[in-house]
CSV table of C-alpha atoms in Angstrom, one decimal:
chain,number,residue,atom,x,y,z
C,1,MET,CA,16.3,4.3,7.8
C,2,ILE,CA,14.6,7.2,6.0
C,3,GLN,CA,16.7,8.0,2.9
C,4,LYS,CA,14.1,9.1,0.4
C,5,ILE,CA,11.2,11.4,1.3
C,6,LEU,CA,8.3,12.2,-1.1
C,7,VAL,CA,6.4,15.3,-0.2
C,8,ALA,CA,3.2,16.1,-2.1
C,9,VAL,CA,2.7,19.9,-2.1
C,10,ALA,CA,-0.5,21.8,-2.8
C,11,GLY,CA,0.4,25.4,-2.2
C,12,ARG,CA,-0.7,25.6,1.4
C,13,GLY,CA,2.8,25.3,2.9
C,14,LEU,CA,2.0,22.8,5.7
C,15,CYS,CA,3.8,19.8,4.2
C,16,GLU,CA,6.8,21.9,3.4
C,17,GLU,CA,6.9,23.1,7.0
C,18,MET,CA,6.7,19.5,8.2
C,19,VAL,CA,9.6,18.5,6.0
C,20,LYS,CA,11.7,21.4,7.3
C,21,MET,CA,11.0,20.2,10.9
C,22,LEU,CA,12.1,16.7,9.9
C,23,MET,CA,15.3,18.0,8.2
C,24,ASP,CA,16.3,19.6,11.5
C,25,ILE,CA,16.7,16.1,12.9
C,26,PRO,CA,20.2,14.8,12.3
C,27,SER,CA,19.0,11.3,11.3
C,28,PHE,CA,17.0,12.9,8.4
C,29,GLN,CA,19.6,15.2,7.1
C,30,THR,CA,21.2,12.8,4.6
C,31,ALA,CA,17.8,12.1,3.0
C,32,SER,CA,16.9,13.2,-0.5
C,33,VAL,CA,13.5,14.9,-1.0
C,34,THR,CA,11.2,14.5,-4.0
C,35,VAL,CA,8.8,17.5,-4.1
C,36,LEU,CA,5.7,16.6,-6.1
C,37,HIS,CA,2.9,18.8,-7.3
C,38,VAL,CA,0.1,17.2,-9.4
C,39,VAL,CA,-2.0,19.2,-11.8
C,40,ALA,CA,-5.4,17.7,-12.5
C,41,PRO,CA,-6.4,17.6,-16.2
C,42,GLU,CA,-8.4,20.5,-17.7
C,43,VAL,CA,-10.9,20.5,-20.6
C,44,THR,CA,-9.1,23.0,-22.8
C,45,ALA,CA,-5.4,23.4,-23.8
C,46,ASP,CA,-5.4,27.0,-22.6
C,47,ALA,CA,-6.8,26.1,-19.2
C,48,MET,CA,-4.3,23.3,-18.9
C,49,ALA,CA,-1.4,25.6,-19.8
C,50,ASP,CA,-2.5,28.0,-17.1
C,51,LYS,CA,-2.8,25.2,-14.5
C,52,LEU,CA,0.7,24.0,-15.4
C,53,ALA,CA,2.1,27.4,-15.0
C,54,GLU,CA,0.4,27.8,-11.7
C,55,GLY,CA,1.7,24.4,-10.6
C,56,GLY,CA,5.2,25.2,-11.6
C,57,LYS,CA,5.1,28.3,-9.4
C,58,ILE,CA,3.8,26.2,-6.5
C,59,LEU,CA,6.6,23.7,-7.0
C,60,ALA,CA,9.3,26.4,-7.2
C,61,ASP,CA,8.0,28.1,-4.1
C,62,ALA,CA,8.0,24.8,-2.2
C,63,VAL,CA,11.6,24.0,-3.2
C,64,LYS,CA,12.8,27.5,-2.3
C,65,PHE,CA,11.0,27.3,1.1
C,66,LEU,CA,12.7,24.0,1.9
C,67,ASN,CA,16.1,25.4,1.3
C,68,ILE,CA,17.8,22.0,1.0
C,69,ASP,CA,21.0,21.2,-0.9
C,70,PRO,CA,19.9,21.3,-4.5
C,71,SER,CA,21.7,17.9,-5.1
C,72,LYS,CA,19.2,16.3,-2.7
C,73,VAL,CA,16.0,17.8,-4.1
C,74,ASN,CA,14.1,16.4,-7.0
C,75,PRO,CA,11.2,18.7,-8.1
C,76,ARG,CA,8.4,16.9,-10.1
C,77,LEU,CA,5.5,18.5,-11.8
C,78,LYS,CA,3.0,15.9,-13.0
C,79,GLN,CA,-0.3,15.9,-14.8
C,80,GLY,CA,-3.1,13.5,-13.9
C,81,ASP,CA,-5.3,12.4,-11.0
C,82,PRO,CA,-3.5,13.4,-7.8
C,83,LYS,CA,-4.7,10.3,-5.9
C,84,THR,CA,-3.1,7.9,-8.3
C,85,VAL,CA,0.0,10.0,-9.3
C,86,VAL,CA,1.2,10.2,-5.6
C,87,CYS,CA,1.1,6.4,-5.3
C,88,GLU,CA,2.8,6.0,-8.7
C,89,VAL,CA,5.6,8.4,-7.9
C,90,ALA,CA,6.1,6.9,-4.4
C,91,GLU,CA,6.8,3.6,-6.2
C,92,GLU,CA,9.0,5.1,-8.9
C,93,GLU,CA,11.1,6.9,-6.4
C,94,ASN,CA,11.1,4.0,-3.9
C,95,ALA,CA,10.2,6.5,-1.2
C,96,ASP,CA,10.8,5.5,2.5
C,97,LEU,CA,8.2,8.1,3.7
C,98,ILE,CA,5.3,10.0,2.1
C,99,VAL,CA,4.4,13.4,3.5
C,100,ILE,CA,1.0,14.6,2.5
C,101,GLY,CA,-1.7,17.1,3.6
C,102,SER,CA,-5.0,16.0,4.9
C,103,ARG,CA,-8.4,17.7,5.4
C,104,ALA,CA,-9.1,15.0,8.0
C,105,LEU,CA,-12.5,14.1,6.5
C,106,GLY,CA,-14.4,11.3,8.1
C,107,ARG,CA,-14.4,7.9,6.5
C,108,LEU,CA,-17.6,8.1,4.4
C,109,GLN,CA,-17.1,11.8,3.6
C,110,ALA,CA,-13.6,11.1,2.4
C,111,ILE,CA,-15.0,8.5,-0.1
C,112,LEU,CA,-17.7,10.8,-1.4
C,113,GLU,CA,-15.4,13.8,-1.8
C,114,GLY,CA,-12.5,11.9,-3.3
C,115,SER,CA,-9.9,12.7,-0.6
C,116,VAL,CA,-6.4,12.4,-2.0
C,117,SER,CA,-4.8,11.6,1.4
C,118,GLN,CA,-7.5,9.0,2.2
C,119,TYR,CA,-6.9,7.2,-1.2
C,120,VAL,CA,-3.1,7.2,-0.7
C,121,PHE,CA,-3.7,6.0,2.9
C,122,GLN,CA,-5.6,3.1,1.6
C,123,LEU,CA,-3.3,2.1,-1.3
C,124,ALA,CA,0.2,3.1,-0.5
C,125,SER,CA,2.5,0.4,1.0
C,126,ARG,CA,4.9,2.9,2.6
C,127,PRO,CA,5.0,4.9,5.8
C,128,MET,CA,2.9,8.1,5.6
C,129,LEU,CA,3.1,11.3,7.5
C,130,LEU,CA,-0.3,13.1,7.4
C,131,VAL,CA,-0.4,16.8,8.1
C,132,LYS,CA,-4.0,18.2,8.7
C,133,ASP,CA,-4.9,21.6,7.4
C,134,ASP,CA,-5.9,22.8,10.8
C,135,VAL,CA,-2.9,21.7,12.8
C,136,TYR,CA,0.1,23.8,13.9
C,137,VAL,CA,3.3,22.2,12.8
C,138,LYS,CA,5.9,22.4,15.6
C,139,LYS,CA,9.5,21.6,16.1
C,140,ILE,CA,9.6,17.9,16.9
C,141,LYS,CA,10.6,17.1,20.5
C,142,ARG,CA,7.9,15.0,22.0
C,143,VAL,CA,6.9,11.9,20.0
C,144,LEU,CA,4.0,9.7,21.1
C,145,VAL,CA,4.2,6.1,19.9
C,146,ALA,CA,1.3,3.7,20.1
C,147,VAL,CA,2.8,0.3,21.0
C,148,ASP,CA,1.3,-3.1,20.3
C,149,LYS,CA,2.7,-6.5,19.1
C,150,SER,CA,2.3,-5.8,15.3
C,151,ASP,CA,5.2,-5.5,12.9
C,152,SER,CA,4.0,-2.0,11.8
C,153,ALA,CA,4.1,-0.8,15.5
C,154,LYS,CA,7.6,-2.1,15.8
C,155,GLN,CA,8.5,-0.2,12.6
C,156,CYS,CA,7.2,3.0,14.2
C,157,LEU,CA,9.1,2.4,17.4
C,158,ASP,CA,12.3,1.9,15.5
C,159,LEU,CA,11.8,5.1,13.5
C,160,ALA,CA,10.8,7.0,16.6
C,161,LEU,CA,14.0,5.9,18.4
C,162,MET,CA,16.1,6.9,15.5
C,163,MET,CA,14.5,10.3,15.6
C,164,VAL,CA,14.4,11.1,19.3
C,165,LYS,CA,17.9,9.9,20.1
C,166,ASP,CA,19.3,12.8,18.0
C,167,ILE,CA,16.9,15.4,19.4
C,168,ASP,CA,18.2,17.7,22.1
C,169,GLY,CA,15.6,17.4,24.9
C,170,GLY,CA,13.6,14.8,22.9
C,171,GLN,CA,11.0,12.8,24.8
C,172,LEU,CA,9.4,9.5,23.8
C,173,GLU,CA,5.9,8.8,25.1
C,174,LEU,CA,5.1,5.1,24.9
C,175,VAL,CA,1.4,4.2,24.9
C,176,HIS,CA,-0.3,0.9,25.2
C,177,VAL,CA,-4.1,1.1,25.6
C,178,SER,CA,-5.1,-1.9,27.7
C,179,SER,CA,-8.4,-3.5,28.6
C,180,LYS,CA,-7.1,-3.9,32.2
C,181,PRO,CA,-5.7,-1.3,34.5
C,182,VAL,CA,-1.9,-1.5,35.1
C,183,ASP,CA,-0.4,-0.4,38.4
C,184,LYS,CA,3.1,0.2,37.1
C,185,PRO,CA,3.1,1.1,33.4
C,186,GLU,CA,6.7,0.2,32.9
C,187,GLN,CA,5.9,-3.4,33.8
C,188,ASP,CA,3.2,-3.7,31.1
C,189,PRO,CA,4.4,-6.7,29.1
C,190,VAL,CA,3.6,-5.1,25.8
C,191,LEU,CA,5.7,-2.0,26.7
C,192,ALA,CA,8.6,-4.0,28.1
C,193,ALA,CA,10.4,-4.5,24.7
C,194,ALA,CA,9.9,-0.8,23.9
C,195,VAL,CA,11.3,0.2,27.2
C,196,ALA,CA,14.4,-2.0,26.7
C,197,GLU,CA,15.0,-0.4,23.3
C,198,ALA,CA,14.6,3.1,24.7
C,199,LYS,CA,17.1,2.4,27.4
C,200,LYS,CA,19.6,0.8,24.9
C,201,TYR,CA,19.5,4.1,22.9
C,202,GLY,CA,19.6,6.3,25.9
C,203,VAL,CA,16.3,7.9,25.0
C,204,SER,CA,14.2,9.7,27.6
C,205,TYR,CA,10.8,8.0,27.8
C,206,ARG,CA,7.6,7.7,29.8
C,207,CYS,CA,5.1,4.9,29.7
C,208,HIS,CA,1.3,5.2,29.6
C,209,THR,CA,-1.3,2.4,29.9
C,210,PRO,CA,-4.7,4.1,29.7
C,211,LYS,CA,-7.8,2.0,29.7
C,212,GLY,CA,-10.5,2.6,27.2
C,213,LYS,CA,-11.0,2.9,23.4
C,214,ALA,CA,-7.6,3.0,21.8
C,215,GLY,CA,-8.2,5.8,19.3
C,216,GLU,CA,-9.8,8.1,21.8
C,217,GLU,CA,-7.1,7.5,24.4
C,218,ILE,CA,-4.3,8.0,22.0
C,219,CYS,CA,-5.8,11.3,20.8
C,220,ARG,CA,-6.5,12.4,24.4
C,221,LEU,CA,-2.9,11.6,25.5
C,222,ALA,CA,-1.5,13.4,22.5
C,223,ASP,CA,-3.4,16.6,23.7
C,224,ASP,CA,-2.6,16.1,27.4
C,225,LEU,CA,1.1,15.5,26.7
C,226,ASN,CA,1.3,18.3,24.0
C,227,ALA,CA,2.8,15.8,21.5
C,228,ASP,CA,4.4,17.2,18.4
C,229,LEU,CA,4.0,13.9,16.5
C,230,VAL,CA,1.9,10.8,16.9
C,231,MET,CA,3.2,7.5,15.4
C,232,LEU,CA,1.3,4.2,15.1
C,233,GLY,CA,1.2,1.1,13.0
C,234,SER,CA,-1.3,0.7,10.2
C,235,PRO,CA,-0.8,-2.7,8.6
C,236,ASP,CA,-2.0,-3.2,5.0
C,237,ARG,CA,-4.5,-6.1,5.4
C,238,ARG,CA,-5.4,-6.5,1.8
C,239,PRO,CA,-3.9,-8.8,-0.8
C,240,ASN,CA,-2.2,-7.2,-3.8
C,241,ILE,CA,-5.0,-8.2,-6.1
C,242,ALA,CA,-7.3,-5.9,-4.2
C,243,LYS,CA,-5.1,-2.8,-4.5
C,244,SER,CA,-7.3,-1.2,-7.1
C,245,PHE,CA,-10.3,-1.2,-4.8
C,246,VAL,CA,-11.1,1.1,-1.9
C,247,ASP,CA,-11.0,-0.9,1.3
C,248,LEU,CA,-14.6,-0.3,2.5
C,249,ASP,CA,-14.1,-2.5,5.5
C,250,ARG,CA,-11.3,-0.2,6.7
C,251,LEU,CA,-13.1,3.0,5.7
C,252,LEU,CA,-16.4,2.2,7.2
C,253,GLY,CA,-15.2,0.0,10.1
C,254,GLY,CA,-13.5,0.9,13.3
C,255,SER,CA,-9.9,1.4,12.0
C,256,LEU,CA,-7.7,2.7,14.8
C,257,SER,CA,-5.3,4.5,12.3
C,258,ASP,CA,-8.3,6.1,10.5
C,259,TYR,CA,-9.7,7.4,13.8
C,260,VAL,CA,-6.4,8.9,14.9
C,261,ARG,CA,-5.6,10.5,11.5
C,262,VAL,CA,-9.0,12.3,11.7
C,263,TYR,CA,-9.0,13.4,15.4
C,264,ALA,CA,-5.4,13.8,16.5
C,265,ASN,CA,-4.4,17.5,16.9
C,266,CYS,CA,-0.9,17.1,15.6
C,267,PRO,CA,0.7,15.4,12.6
C,268,VAL,CA,0.3,11.6,12.4
C,269,LEU,CA,2.9,9.1,11.0
C,270,LEU,CA,1.5,5.8,10.0
C,271,GLY,CA,3.9,2.8,9.8
C,272,ARG,CA,3.0,0.4,7.0
C,273,THR,CA,3.7,-3.3,6.6
C,274,SER,CA,2.1,-5.8,4.3
C,275,THR,CA,0.4,-8.8,5.8
């Protein structure tokens, strides 16, 4: 399912570490990886030359750290606005997954400070794996998946099953935040299809049906269960004509995916489907 990964590197090493963890999973080992570093424009030619030299070193160090078969790595050093270049390269490379760092700024702060990950989160139509600057990237064993009836949540479940079935000791945590208490989580009608798929693949799983605000409960469970990765759907609600505009409704409203990307204490993978 994941054959092409785009990782945007900035010299901090967290995204590279995340990709290494992914490449330890058998289902990811055939994927090719585009390693992208974007250098913002400078006023003078000398300053630009220095930045490009620095960027080349960052890119070379990232490729060396990943230690992937050279035939499967495509290093790209680009000049421009990082926010738009990441989206453009994702389209050019037809990436199945974007891995990008995040400062986990709040919604309004992200707008005012020009957050790269927030911009890509708004405009990219592809699954994204966000790695916050303050998280510890761990070997992936325990994957928490937020389950609902959306296509993007189904996409996340399919990807999680593909990952966990190949992980020795892997564990799938299926979560449906309900407005009503459920006596037996496995009998929750929303989780029933996910449970059937987990059984079909022979994946170890547990079901959770907390009651409360979805974002808060997902983040709480991620902490309580010591999840290595949180996965949830984040459908793209806007028509293509609006792609050039920041989605203020999503940014300033109560977006579940936006809440989890800010407050989860582990990497977050957002499944994307157009609506």
